[in-house]
Amino acid sequence: QVQLVESGGGLVQAGVSLRLSCAASGRTFSRGTMAWFRQAPGKEREFVAGINWSGGVTWSGYYAESVKGRFTISRDNAENTVRLQMNSLKPEDTAVYYCAASTLSRREAVAAGAYDYWGQGTQVTVSS
């Protein structure tokens, strides 16, 4: 059974950093695209960041405009883990953050439907 388990959320003040982690088990996603989405109360789930296999040992991150320059996505295939470093957090970053994984390499996929597996989510709350 495939599981994605997020961790690292919490309540922080604006301007600080958090790092989210997502550990996958049950299968490896060695070349599959992995991503983070978020959903704020009363809003639809939105893409935050993704990371694609670019060939060889190269991976490329891509980001929503709202987080570009502040968030960094990375992955560790040896640990079957993807992380999201979030710097300069803002109150508008408050949301439940979800990890998502595709079994395929999907170039810069931002639609939720492109992903096959989802975690349960971790709450990030940023106070002003």
XYZ file of N, CA, C and O in Angstrom:
512
model
N 0.841 -1.193 0.000
C 0.000 0.000 0.000
C 0.882 1.250 0.000
O 1.773 1.393 0.822
N 0.608 2.140 -0.915
C 1.390 3.365 -1.026
C 0.894 4.377 -0.002
O -0.307 4.603 0.146
N 1.834 4.973 0.701
C 1.502 6.030 1.650
C 2.450 7.199 1.477
O 3.645 7.016 1.262
N 1.901 8.387 1.589
C 2.684 9.610 1.649
C 2.355 10.263 2.985
O 1.189 10.525 3.279
N 3.386 10.517 3.775
C 3.168 11.062 5.114
C 3.928 12.375 5.244
O 5.159 12.411 5.166
N 3.165 13.454 5.436
C 3.758 14.783 5.596
C 4.087 15.048 7.060
O 3.418 14.536 7.960
N 5.093 15.887 7.269
C 5.432 16.353 8.612
C 6.071 17.715 8.514
O 6.467 18.148 7.420
N 6.158 18.402 9.656
C 6.863 19.665 9.704
C 5.994 20.903 9.787
O 6.515 22.011 9.914
N 4.691 20.735 9.718
C 3.820 21.898 9.821
C 3.801 22.465 11.228
O 4.368 21.889 12.156
N 3.147 23.609 11.377
C 3.046 24.206 12.702
C 2.536 25.619 12.645
O 2.133 26.119 11.584
N 2.561 26.265 13.800
C 2.140 27.653 13.947
C 3.379 28.519 14.112
O 4.168 28.296 15.040
N 3.549 29.471 13.200
C 4.724 30.327 13.232
C 4.310 31.765 12.984
O 3.207 32.034 12.508
N 5.236 32.679 13.265
C 4.998 34.083 12.972
C 5.460 34.416 11.558
O 6.323 33.728 10.995
N 4.903 35.451 11.020
C 5.307 35.895 9.683
C 6.800 36.198 9.659
O 7.358 36.738 10.617
N 7.416 35.820 8.545
C 8.823 36.103 8.351
C 9.760 34.955 8.667
O 10.926 34.982 8.235
N 9.269 33.965 9.379
C 10.151 32.859 9.746
C 10.074 31.761 8.689
O 9.367 31.880 7.686
N 10.811 30.668 8.945
C 10.896 29.567 7.995
C 10.348 28.283 8.599
O 10.330 28.103 9.822
N 9.891 27.423 7.715
C 9.496 26.064 8.072
C 9.963 25.137 6.974
O 10.060 25.553 5.811
N 10.192 23.887 7.330
C 10.511 22.891 6.326
C 9.551 21.720 6.459
O 9.459 21.109 7.532
N 8.856 21.458 5.398
C 7.949 20.312 5.348
C 8.656 19.120 4.708
O 9.469 19.298 3.799
N 8.317 17.949 5.189
C 8.851 16.713 4.609
C 7.707 15.783 4.253
O 6.658 15.797 4.907
N 7.936 14.983 3.237
C 6.953 13.991 2.817
C 7.709 12.691 2.557
O 8.560 12.641 1.669
N 7.389 11.690 3.339
C 8.036 10.388 3.194
C 7.092 9.430 2.487
O 5.946 9.252 2.919
N 7.573 8.837 1.421
C 6.776 7.880 0.653
C 7.164 6.457 1.024
O 8.334 6.167 1.248
N 6.169 5.605 1.088
C 6.415 4.194 1.345
C 5.483 3.370 0.480
O 4.469 3.848 -0.008
N 5.846 2.142 0.270
C 5.021 1.256 -0.528
C 5.449 1.143 -1.977
O 5.116 0.187 -2.662
N 6.140 2.142 -2.463
C 6.735 2.111 -3.790
C 7.707 3.283 -3.898
O 7.667 4.215 -3.099
N 8.563 3.239 -4.864
C 9.476 4.358 -5.098
C 8.947 5.203 -6.247
O 8.203 4.719 -7.109
N 9.318 6.452 -6.223
C 8.932 7.385 -7.291
C 10.205 7.933 -7.931
O 10.379 9.132 -8.047
N 11.067 7.026 -8.331
C 12.408 7.410 -8.751
C 12.411 8.397 -9.912
O 13.287 9.261 -9.966
N 11.453 8.284 -10.811
C 11.385 9.250 -11.911
C 10.034 9.958 -11.958
O 9.776 10.735 -12.877
N 9.196 9.677 -10.997
C 7.892 10.318 -10.980
C 7.952 11.731 -10.447
O 8.767 12.037 -9.583
N 7.113 12.572 -10.970
C 7.025 13.942 -10.492
C 6.376 13.959 -9.114
O 5.383 13.275 -8.863
N 6.942 14.754 -8.225
C 6.353 14.935 -6.904
C 6.097 16.421 -6.688
O 6.769 17.268 -7.293
N 5.136 16.719 -5.836
C 4.725 18.115 -5.708
C 4.102 18.381 -4.352
O 3.770 17.452 -3.603
N 3.946 19.667 -4.072
C 3.209 20.139 -2.905
C 2.052 20.999 -3.394
O 2.222 21.850 -4.279
N 0.913 20.774 -2.784
C -0.263 21.608 -2.988
C -0.678 22.144 -1.626
O -0.214 21.677 -0.593
N -1.569 23.110 -1.640
C -2.105 23.614 -0.374
C -3.559 24.007 -0.558
O -4.016 24.304 -1.663
N -4.256 23.991 0.561
C -5.663 24.385 0.541
C -5.973 25.196 1.779
O -5.834 24.710 2.902
N -6.368 26.433 1.548
C -6.775 27.329 2.632
C -8.281 27.187 2.860
O -9.007 26.772 1.950
N -8.760 27.544 4.050
C -10.201 27.429 4.325
C -11.032 28.198 3.316
O -10.747 29.362 3.013
N -12.020 27.538 2.761
C -12.910 28.177 1.815
C -12.354 28.341 0.419
O -13.006 28.945 -0.441
N -11.169 27.811 0.182
C -10.544 27.952 -1.137
C -10.273 26.578 -1.745
O -10.246 25.562 -1.049
N -10.032 26.585 -3.041
C -9.700 25.338 -3.730
C -8.232 24.977 -3.482
O -7.402 25.846 -3.178
N -7.955 23.692 -3.652
C -6.582 23.252 -3.531
C -5.771 23.850 -4.669
O -6.212 23.854 -5.826
N -4.582 24.356 -4.356
C -3.758 24.995 -5.378
C -2.344 24.428 -5.374
O -1.825 24.016 -4.336
N -1.751 24.441 -6.544
C -0.380 23.992 -6.717
C 0.567 24.963 -6.031
O 0.390 26.179 -6.110
N 1.617 24.415 -5.391
C 2.633 25.243 -4.746
C 3.995 25.056 -5.421
O 4.610 26.013 -5.871
N 4.445 23.816 -5.488
C 5.766 23.533 -6.057
C 5.824 22.084 -6.504
O 5.170 21.222 -5.914
N 6.615 21.821 -7.538
C 6.800 20.468 -8.036
C 8.243 20.249 -8.420
O 9.018 21.203 -8.568
N 8.599 18.988 -8.576
C 9.970 18.663 -8.963
C 9.937 17.508 -9.948
O 9.360 16.447 -9.698
N 10.540 17.762 -11.110
C 10.543 16.841 -12.245
C 11.886 16.190 -12.412
O 12.925 16.813 -12.166
N 11.886 14.986 -12.943
C 13.115 14.375 -13.407
C 13.474 14.986 -14.749
O 12.660 15.030 -15.663
N 14.714 15.503 -14.857
C 15.159 16.174 -16.081
C 16.125 15.332 -16.886
O 16.631 15.774 -17.907
N 16.406 14.117 -16.432
C 17.347 13.257 -17.138
C 18.599 13.039 -16.297
O 19.026 13.921 -15.560
N 19.171 11.864 -16.409
C 20.369 11.562 -15.636
C 20.072 11.636 -14.156
O 19.169 10.977 -13.667
N 20.841 12.461 -13.461
C 20.616 12.641 -12.024
C 20.122 14.054 -11.738
O 20.294 14.576 -10.646
N 19.515 14.681 -12.731
C 19.086 16.068 -12.620
C 17.589 16.162 -12.378
O 16.807 15.506 -13.049
N 17.237 17.003 -11.429
C 15.844 17.268 -11.104
C 15.620 18.780 -11.182
O 16.484 19.555 -10.827
N 14.439 19.157 -11.618
C 14.138 20.579 -11.774
C 12.887 20.926 -10.994
O 11.855 20.259 -11.144
N 12.981 21.986 -10.203
C 11.821 22.458 -9.465
C 11.062 23.517 -10.248
O 11.644 24.212 -11.088
N 9.784 23.602 -9.996
C 8.967 24.653 -10.592
C 7.956 25.093 -9.548
O 7.575 24.301 -8.678
N 7.535 26.347 -9.626
C 6.825 26.960 -8.509
C 5.650 27.812 -8.964
O 5.661 28.379 -10.055
N 4.689 27.927 -8.084
C 3.635 28.916 -8.270
C 4.240 30.298 -8.097
O 5.189 30.483 -7.319
N 3.691 31.271 -8.805
C 4.222 32.631 -8.729
C 4.199 33.165 -7.299
O 5.091 33.912 -6.899
N 3.206 32.773 -6.536
C 3.036 33.319 -5.190
C 4.142 32.884 -4.224
O 4.313 33.510 -3.172
N 4.870 31.832 -4.563
C 5.907 31.343 -3.648
C 7.302 31.385 -4.271
O 8.286 31.094 -3.589
N 7.383 31.756 -5.534
C 8.676 31.755 -6.220
C 9.635 32.690 -5.500
O 9.299 33.834 -5.164
N 10.847 32.194 -5.250
C 11.854 32.990 -4.557
C 11.830 32.825 -3.054
O 12.775 33.212 -2.363
N 10.745 32.264 -2.525
C 10.646 32.043 -1.070
C 10.672 30.565 -0.707
O 11.181 30.193 0.342
N 10.103 29.725 -1.562
C 10.020 28.293 -1.289
C 10.987 27.542 -2.204
O 11.207 27.943 -3.351
N 11.518 26.440 -1.689
C 12.399 25.580 -2.470
C 12.002 24.129 -2.248
O 11.909 23.676 -1.100
N 11.788 23.429 -3.349
C 11.448 22.007 -3.272
C 12.681 21.187 -3.588
O 13.496 21.561 -4.442
N 12.829 20.075 -2.884
C 13.949 19.180 -3.133
C 13.487 17.748 -2.888
O 12.432 17.522 -2.279
N 14.296 16.803 -3.358
C 13.941 15.411 -3.120
C 15.192 14.592 -2.862
O 16.285 14.941 -3.321
N 14.996 13.538 -2.117
C 16.064 12.606 -1.802
C 15.544 11.228 -2.200
O 14.758 10.626 -1.466
N 15.970 10.754 -3.346
C 15.452 9.478 -3.833
C 15.901 8.315 -2.969
O 15.202 7.313 -2.861
N 17.063 8.446 -2.367
C 17.545 7.366 -1.508
C 16.610 7.167 -0.316
O 16.420 6.043 0.156
N 16.013 8.272 0.142
C 15.088 8.204 1.266
C 13.638 8.240 0.818
O 12.740 8.209 1.657
N 13.420 8.330 -0.509
C 12.056 8.396 -1.038
C 11.270 9.526 -0.379
O 10.119 9.362 0.040
N 11.933 10.683 -0.307
C 11.395 11.831 0.426
C 11.448 13.077 -0.440
O 12.392 13.274 -1.198
N 10.440 13.920 -0.292
C 10.451 15.240 -0.911
C 10.240 16.272 0.195
O 9.507 16.019 1.148
N 10.915 17.395 0.073
C 10.853 18.423 1.115
C 10.474 19.770 0.496
O 10.699 20.002 -0.692
N 9.942 20.620 1.326
C 9.593 21.968 0.916
C 10.136 22.935 1.967
O 9.638 22.980 3.093
N 11.160 23.668 1.599
C 11.713 24.705 2.467
C 10.937 25.986 2.215
O 10.914 26.485 1.082
N 10.324 26.501 3.250
C 9.491 27.699 3.123
C 10.122 28.819 3.946
O 10.200 28.716 5.179
N 10.564 29.852 3.272
C 11.178 30.998 3.923
C 10.269 32.222 3.797
O 9.393 32.266 2.931
N 10.517 33.179 4.646
C 9.765 34.447 4.615
C 8.265 34.187 4.551
O 7.557 34.740 3.693
N 7.799 33.384 5.453
C 6.388 33.006 5.427
C 5.479 34.206 5.658
O 5.811 35.132 6.412
N 4.326 34.175 5.009
C 3.337 35.239 5.097
C 2.024 34.657 5.616
O 1.764 33.457 5.446
N 1.178 35.484 6.206
C -0.120 34.973 6.663
C -0.911 34.298 5.543
O -1.626 33.316 5.797
N -0.765 34.771 4.327
C -1.492 34.165 3.209
C -0.965 32.789 2.825
O -1.562 32.107 1.980
N 0.132 32.358 3.433
C 0.616 30.987 3.223
C -0.109 29.989 4.123
O 0.107 28.776 4.006
N -0.944 30.483 5.017
C -1.682 29.611 5.911
C -2.591 28.671 5.130
O -3.401 29.116 4.304
N -2.420 27.384 5.362
C -3.192 26.378 4.629
C -2.810 24.991 5.137
O -1.840 24.840 5.890
N -3.560 24.010 4.701
C -3.129 22.623 4.843
C -2.288 22.290 3.614
O -2.735 22.526 2.476
N -1.103 21.784 3.845
C -0.185 21.465 2.758
C -0.195 19.958 2.512
O -0.047 19.162 3.445
N -0.341 19.602 1.234
C -0.431 18.203 0.820
C 0.726 17.835 -0.095
O 1.078 18.587 -1.007
N 1.258 16.668 0.135
C 2.249 16.079 -0.743
C 1.525 15.239 -1.791
O 0.522 14.580 -1.476
N 2.041 15.259 -3.011
C 1.434 14.489 -4.098
C 2.525 13.845 -4.935
O 3.614 14.414 -5.077
N 2.224 12.686 -5.486
C 3.218 11.966 -6.285
C 2.577 11.342 -7.503
O 1.448 10.839 -7.445
N 3.310 11.383 -8.589
C 2.890 10.728 -9.818
C 3.847 9.575 -10.111
O 5.043 9.680 -9.839
N 3.337 8.527 -10.682
C 4.210 7.419 -11.063
C 4.979 7.744 -12.342
O 5.929 7.051 -12.677
N 4.566 8.799 -13.024
C 5.191 9.190 -14.279
C 5.915 10.510 -14.128
O 5.639 11.292 -13.217
N 6.832 10.765 -15.037
C 7.486 12.064 -15.095
C 6.585 12.988 -15.892
O 6.444 12.840 -17.094
N 5.978 13.931 -15.209
C 5.015 14.850 -15.833
C 5.608 16.251 -15.782
O 5.600 16.901 -14.744
N 6.066 16.688 -16.915
C 6.784 17.958 -16.981
C 5.925 19.109 -16.484
O 4.881 19.425 -17.053
N 6.360 19.716 -15.411
C 5.749 20.913 -14.834
C 4.231 20.774 -14.664
O 3.474 21.677 -15.005
N 3.821 19.642 -14.143
C 2.393 19.407 -13.939
C 1.905 20.203 -12.738
O 2.459 20.076 -11.640
N 0.878 21.015 -12.938
C 0.329 21.828 -11.854
C -1.106 21.444 -11.504
O -1.659 21.950 -10.516
N -1.703 20.572 -12.281
C -3.077 20.158 -12.019
C -3.103 18.987 -11.046
O -2.317 18.039 -11.182
N -4.012 19.040 -10.104
C -4.108 17.968 -9.117
C -4.363 16.614 -9.768
O -3.900 15.579 -9.284
N -5.085 16.623 -10.864
C -5.416 15.377 -11.551
C -4.233 14.642 -12.147
O -4.346 13.470 -12.518
N -3.089 15.311 -12.216
C -1.894 14.674 -12.776
C -1.213 13.749 -11.781
O -0.312 13.001 -12.147
N -1.648 13.785 -10.534
C -0.973 13.049 -9.471
C -1.805 11.858 -9.025
O -3.026 11.944 -8.922
N -1.101 10.766 -8.732
C -1.766 9.504 -8.424
C -1.963 9.270 -6.927
O -2.874 8.547 -6.531
N -1.072 9.836 -6.134
C -1.107 9.563 -4.698
C -1.011 10.875 -3.917
O -0.315 11.816 -4.343
N -1.686 10.889 -2.780
C -1.746 12.086 -1.937
C -1.535 11.724 -0.477
O -1.948 10.647 -0.030
N -0.913 12.662 0.242
C -0.830 12.527 1.673
C -2.061 13.086 2.355
O -2.961 13.624 1.689
N -2.074 12.989 3.674
C -3.219 13.456 4.457
C -3.158 14.945 4.765
O -4.167 15.538 5.155
N -2.002 15.532 4.602
C -1.877 16.968 4.805
C -1.278 17.331 6.148
O -1.400 16.588 7.125
N -0.626 18.486 6.186
C -0.086 19.039 7.431
C -0.428 20.521 7.477
O -0.300 21.225 6.479
N -0.871 20.976 8.638
C -1.342 22.357 8.778
C -0.169 23.308 8.969
O 0.711 23.067 9.800
N -0.189 24.373 8.205
C 0.756 25.468 8.390
C -0.060 26.726 8.670
O -0.931 27.098 7.873
N 0.207 27.347 9.803
C -0.490 28.571 10.184
C 0.538 29.654 10.430
O 1.452 29.469 11.239
N 0.387 30.768 9.725
C 1.324 31.876 9.840
C 0.571 33.067 10.416
O -0.381 33.571 9.809
N 1.000 33.522 11.577
C 0.343 34.652 12.222
C 1.074 35.946 11.876
O 2.281 35.959 11.650
N 0.303 37.024 11.859
C 0.891 38.318 11.486
C 1.445 39.033 12.700
O 1.236 38.652 13.833
